[in-house]
């Protein structure tokens, strides 16, 4: 069984490339797909508490003068009961804090959206 946590944030900014570069600088990236209006970043990390790998993604999409950011944390459970211990939530919370700080630092308005 696999577990997934998704959160969507809308940022009132148009410079998707600058935001993508800041995320890569902050978190790194094992996978990148970059176009003019969309950036997909992925990183695999090992979670000690589950002793398993986790795949985390950030998808940025420019929509007019806003950037829609989807934060996706996915983890495979581990052990006899296939428990994830919520490790996918850790990435989503960490990236949310980073994005809120980025917005406040640059004076961008932001909001949360249902995914």
XYZ file of N, CA and C in Angstrom:
345
model
N 0.843 -1.174 0.000
C 0.000 0.000 0.000
C 0.893 1.244 0.000
N 0.473 2.251 -0.756
C 1.210 3.496 -0.814
C 0.342 4.623 -0.278
N 0.997 5.628 0.259
C 0.307 6.742 0.880
C 0.703 8.017 0.160
N -0.235 8.972 0.061
C 0.054 10.212 -0.635
C -0.621 11.368 0.101
N 0.079 12.488 0.137
C -0.451 13.731 0.705
C -0.258 14.802 -0.351
N -1.310 15.570 -0.621
C -1.269 16.609 -1.644
C -1.787 17.914 -1.059
N -1.089 18.992 -1.381
C -1.549 20.316 -0.975
C -1.305 21.270 -2.127
N -2.234 22.215 -2.325
C -2.113 23.183 -3.420
C -2.079 24.596 -2.835
N -1.120 25.367 -3.318
C -0.971 26.765 -2.908
C -0.971 27.614 -4.173
N -1.692 28.715 -4.142
C -1.718 29.662 -5.256
C -0.938 30.901 -4.828
N 0.070 31.266 -5.631
C 0.931 32.411 -5.314
C 0.723 33.485 -6.372
N 0.503 34.706 -5.941
C 0.330 35.815 -6.875
C 1.706 36.339 -7.287
N 2.303 35.624 -8.218
C 3.621 35.943 -8.769
C 3.632 35.398 -10.183
N 4.400 35.974 -11.052
C 4.454 35.494 -12.436
C 5.793 34.848 -12.796
N 6.810 34.995 -11.944
C 8.154 34.500 -12.274
C 8.328 33.049 -11.820
N 7.801 32.140 -12.596
C 7.839 30.719 -12.263
C 9.276 30.176 -12.243
N 10.121 30.719 -13.113
C 11.512 30.252 -13.181
C 12.274 30.590 -11.897
N 12.068 31.792 -11.374
C 12.757 32.198 -10.137
C 12.319 31.305 -8.971
N 11.024 31.023 -8.884
C 10.535 30.160 -7.815
C 11.090 28.747 -7.965
N 11.116 28.238 -9.183
C 11.678 26.906 -9.423
C 13.134 26.814 -8.988
N 13.909 27.834 -9.316
C 15.327 27.847 -8.920
C 15.492 27.896 -7.408
N 14.636 28.667 -6.733
C 14.708 28.739 -5.260
C 14.388 27.396 -4.620
N 13.395 26.689 -5.163
C 13.041 25.384 -4.622
C 14.182 24.398 -4.830
N 14.788 24.406 -6.013
C 15.924 23.508 -6.288
C 17.089 23.818 -5.349
N 17.355 25.090 -5.143
C 18.443 25.482 -4.236
C 18.158 25.012 -2.811
N 16.899 25.105 -2.402
C 16.509 24.731 -1.042
C 16.484 23.214 -0.846
N 15.894 22.492 -1.784
C 15.610 21.072 -1.567
C 16.389 20.132 -2.481
N 16.924 20.656 -3.581
C 17.565 19.787 -4.555
C 16.525 19.172 -5.466
N 16.994 18.426 -6.469
C 16.058 17.810 -7.404
C 16.739 16.661 -8.127
N 16.132 15.479 -8.069
C 16.619 14.331 -8.821
C 16.017 14.298 -10.220
N 14.878 14.963 -10.384
C 14.177 14.981 -11.671
C 13.655 16.385 -11.916
N 13.862 16.863 -13.152
C 13.359 18.186 -13.522
C 12.781 18.133 -14.925
N 11.631 18.733 -15.086
C 11.039 18.938 -16.406
C 10.574 20.388 -16.412
N 11.208 21.203 -17.251
C 10.983 22.640 -17.209
C 10.490 23.127 -18.565
N 9.406 23.885 -18.549
C 8.938 24.570 -19.747
C 8.609 26.015 -19.362
N 8.119 26.764 -20.321
C 7.815 28.173 -20.074
C 6.745 28.364 -18.989
N 5.740 27.490 -18.973
C 4.615 27.671 -18.068
C 4.449 26.587 -17.017
N 5.361 25.607 -16.983
C 5.231 24.526 -16.015
C 6.604 23.972 -15.646
N 6.757 23.656 -14.359
C 7.979 23.029 -13.859
C 7.571 21.857 -12.977
N 8.187 20.716 -13.225
C 7.959 19.534 -12.381
C 9.293 19.163 -11.762
N 9.335 19.090 -10.442
C 10.553 18.742 -9.709
C 10.260 17.522 -8.848
N 11.189 16.592 -8.827
C 11.020 15.412 -7.996
C 12.315 15.062 -7.289
N 12.191 14.549 -6.085
C 13.366 14.129 -5.327
C 13.005 12.871 -4.538
N 13.926 11.922 -4.562
C 13.750 10.713 -3.778
C 14.573 10.854 -2.510
N 13.969 10.508 -1.396
C 14.694 10.603 -0.133
C 14.440 9.349 0.691
N 15.391 9.040 1.527
C 15.274 7.878 2.409
C 14.745 8.361 3.743
N 13.706 7.731 4.233
C 13.119 8.095 5.521
C 13.510 7.046 6.555
N 14.288 7.478 7.519
C 14.796 6.570 8.539
C 13.673 5.943 9.351
N 12.641 6.737 9.677
C 11.591 6.197 10.539
C 10.782 5.085 9.878
N 10.763 5.048 8.523
C 10.064 3.954 7.852
C 11.033 2.998 7.172
N 12.292 3.336 7.192
C 13.346 2.591 6.482
C 12.930 2.283 5.049
N 12.370 3.287 4.389
C 11.980 3.120 2.991
C 12.191 4.436 2.248
N 12.174 4.330 0.936
C 12.336 5.514 0.101
C 11.003 6.233 -0.048
N 11.108 7.516 -0.276
C 9.923 8.349 -0.475
C 10.166 9.218 -1.695
N 9.151 9.371 -2.538
C 9.249 10.229 -3.713
C 8.415 11.473 -3.459
N 9.069 12.640 -3.528
C 8.412 13.920 -3.284
C 8.442 14.743 -4.565
N 7.342 15.422 -4.840
C 7.262 16.233 -6.055
C 6.686 17.610 -5.757
N 7.148 18.572 -6.558
C 6.562 19.905 -6.562
C 6.260 20.222 -8.027
N 5.001 20.551 -8.302
C 4.579 20.892 -9.657
C 4.149 22.353 -9.648
N 4.824 23.166 -10.461
C 4.500 24.586 -10.566
C 3.868 24.830 -11.927
N 2.747 25.538 -11.937
C 2.060 25.830 -13.187
C 1.660 27.298 -13.196
N 2.085 28.010 -14.247
C 1.720 29.424 -14.366
C 0.304 29.519 -14.925
N -0.537 30.268 -14.226
C -1.901 30.515 -14.677
C -2.093 32.028 -14.639
N -2.003 32.663 -15.796
C -2.058 34.127 -15.923
C -0.970 34.765 -15.062
N -1.346 35.516 -14.028
C -0.350 36.192 -13.191
C -0.126 35.460 -11.875
N -0.551 34.213 -11.805
C -0.399 33.432 -10.577
C 0.364 32.148 -10.870
N 0.903 31.575 -9.815
C 1.573 30.287 -9.915
C 0.832 29.312 -9.002
N 0.381 28.229 -9.591
C -0.249 27.150 -8.813
C 0.850 26.158 -8.456
N 0.995 25.893 -7.181
C 2.028 24.968 -6.708
C 1.346 23.768 -6.061
N 1.579 22.590 -6.631
C 1.089 21.346 -6.037
C 2.263 20.664 -5.358
N 2.100 20.399 -4.082
C 3.125 19.710 -3.292
C 2.623 18.292 -3.066
N 3.404 17.308 -3.499
C 2.972 15.915 -3.417
C 4.032 15.108 -2.672
N 3.625 14.520 -1.574
C 4.499 13.613 -0.829
C 3.926 12.208 -0.929
N 4.725 11.268 -1.395
C 4.259 9.882 -1.498
C 5.256 8.972 -0.813
N 4.734 8.003 -0.107
C 5.625 7.093 0.617
C 5.048 5.693 0.591
N 5.925 4.747 0.491
C 5.513 3.364 0.638
C 5.597 3.007 2.111
N 4.632 2.256 2.558
C 4.671 1.822 3.948
C 5.778 0.811 4.146
N 6.030 0.482 5.380
C 7.080 -0.472 5.667
C 6.657 -1.354 6.823
N 7.268 -2.474 6.927
C 6.981 -3.389 8.028
C 5.827 -4.315 7.709
N 5.525 -5.146 8.653
C 4.514 -6.179 8.449
C 3.120 -5.605 8.205
N 2.816 -4.442 8.793
C 1.502 -3.829 8.608
C 1.515 -2.724 7.557
N 2.642 -2.556 6.873
C 2.762 -1.588 5.781
C 2.392 -0.179 6.242
N 2.984 0.271 7.339
C 2.674 1.555 7.952
C 3.633 2.631 7.430
N 3.094 3.808 7.073
C 3.943 4.883 6.550
C 4.391 5.846 7.635
N 3.749 5.870 8.774
C 4.063 6.768 9.895
C 3.978 8.241 9.504
N 3.239 8.539 8.446
C 3.015 9.934 8.064
C 4.209 10.651 7.485
N 5.193 9.925 6.980
C 6.385 10.605 6.462
C 6.070 11.477 5.255
N 5.022 11.137 4.492
C 4.658 11.972 3.344
C 4.171 13.347 3.808
N 3.575 13.426 4.996
C 3.144 14.711 5.545
C 4.318 15.617 5.883
N 5.425 15.031 6.291
C 6.598 15.828 6.672
C 7.092 16.686 5.517
N 7.172 16.097 4.330
C 7.631 16.856 3.167
C 6.654 17.977 2.834
N 5.365 17.686 2.843
C 4.360 18.682 2.496
C 4.421 19.857 3.472
N 4.519 19.585 4.756
C 4.615 20.653 5.755
C 5.889 21.477 5.576
N 7.003 20.793 5.334
C 8.282 21.490 5.135
C 8.212 22.409 3.922
N 7.677 21.910 2.815
C 7.610 22.715 1.595
C 6.602 23.853 1.746
N 5.502 23.616 2.463
C 4.531 24.680 2.726
C 5.198 25.812 3.503
N 5.939 25.471 4.551
C 6.646 26.505 5.339
C 7.618 27.288 4.457
N 8.343 26.579 3.592
C 9.287 27.242 2.690
C 8.564 28.222 1.767
N 7.447 27.790 1.184
C 6.715 28.642 0.241
C 6.093 29.853 0.936
N 5.560 29.666 2.133
C 5.006 30.787 2.887
C 6.116 31.795 3.187
N 7.271 31.316 3.615
C 8.408 32.201 3.875
C 8.827 32.931 2.594
N 8.889 32.216 1.481
C 9.243 32.817 0.183
C 8.268 33.941 -0.164
N 6.976 33.699 0.024
C 5.968 34.708 -0.294
C 6.084 35.927 0.616
N 6.232 35.676 1.894
C 6.334 36.793 2.846
C 7.611 37.597 2.621
N 8.689 36.911 2.302
C 9.966 37.572 2.039
C 9.885 38.475 0.806
N 9.090 38.074 -0.190
C 8.992 38.820 -1.441
C 7.723 39.658 -1.561
N 6.880 39.644 -0.549
C 5.662 40.447 -0.569
C 4.580 39.901 -1.494
N 4.592 38.596 -1.774
C 3.580 37.985 -2.630
C 2.398 37.505 -1.787
N 1.209 37.717 -2.301
C 0.023 37.166 -1.646
C -0.094 35.705 -2.038
N -0.666 34.914 -1.152
C -0.827 33.490 -1.424
C -2.097 32.993 -0.753
N -2.548 31.849 -1.199
C -3.710 31.229 -0.589
C -3.690 29.739 -0.872
N -4.508 29.033 -0.149
C -4.604 27.587 -0.314
C -5.825 27.265 -1.163
N -5.724 26.211 -1.917
C -6.804 25.822 -2.798
C -7.073 24.344 -2.659
N -8.304 23.943 -2.887
C -8.596 22.512 -2.905
C -7.980 21.914 -4.150
N -7.324 20.784 -3.999
C -6.643 20.171 -5.141
C -7.570 19.313 -5.956
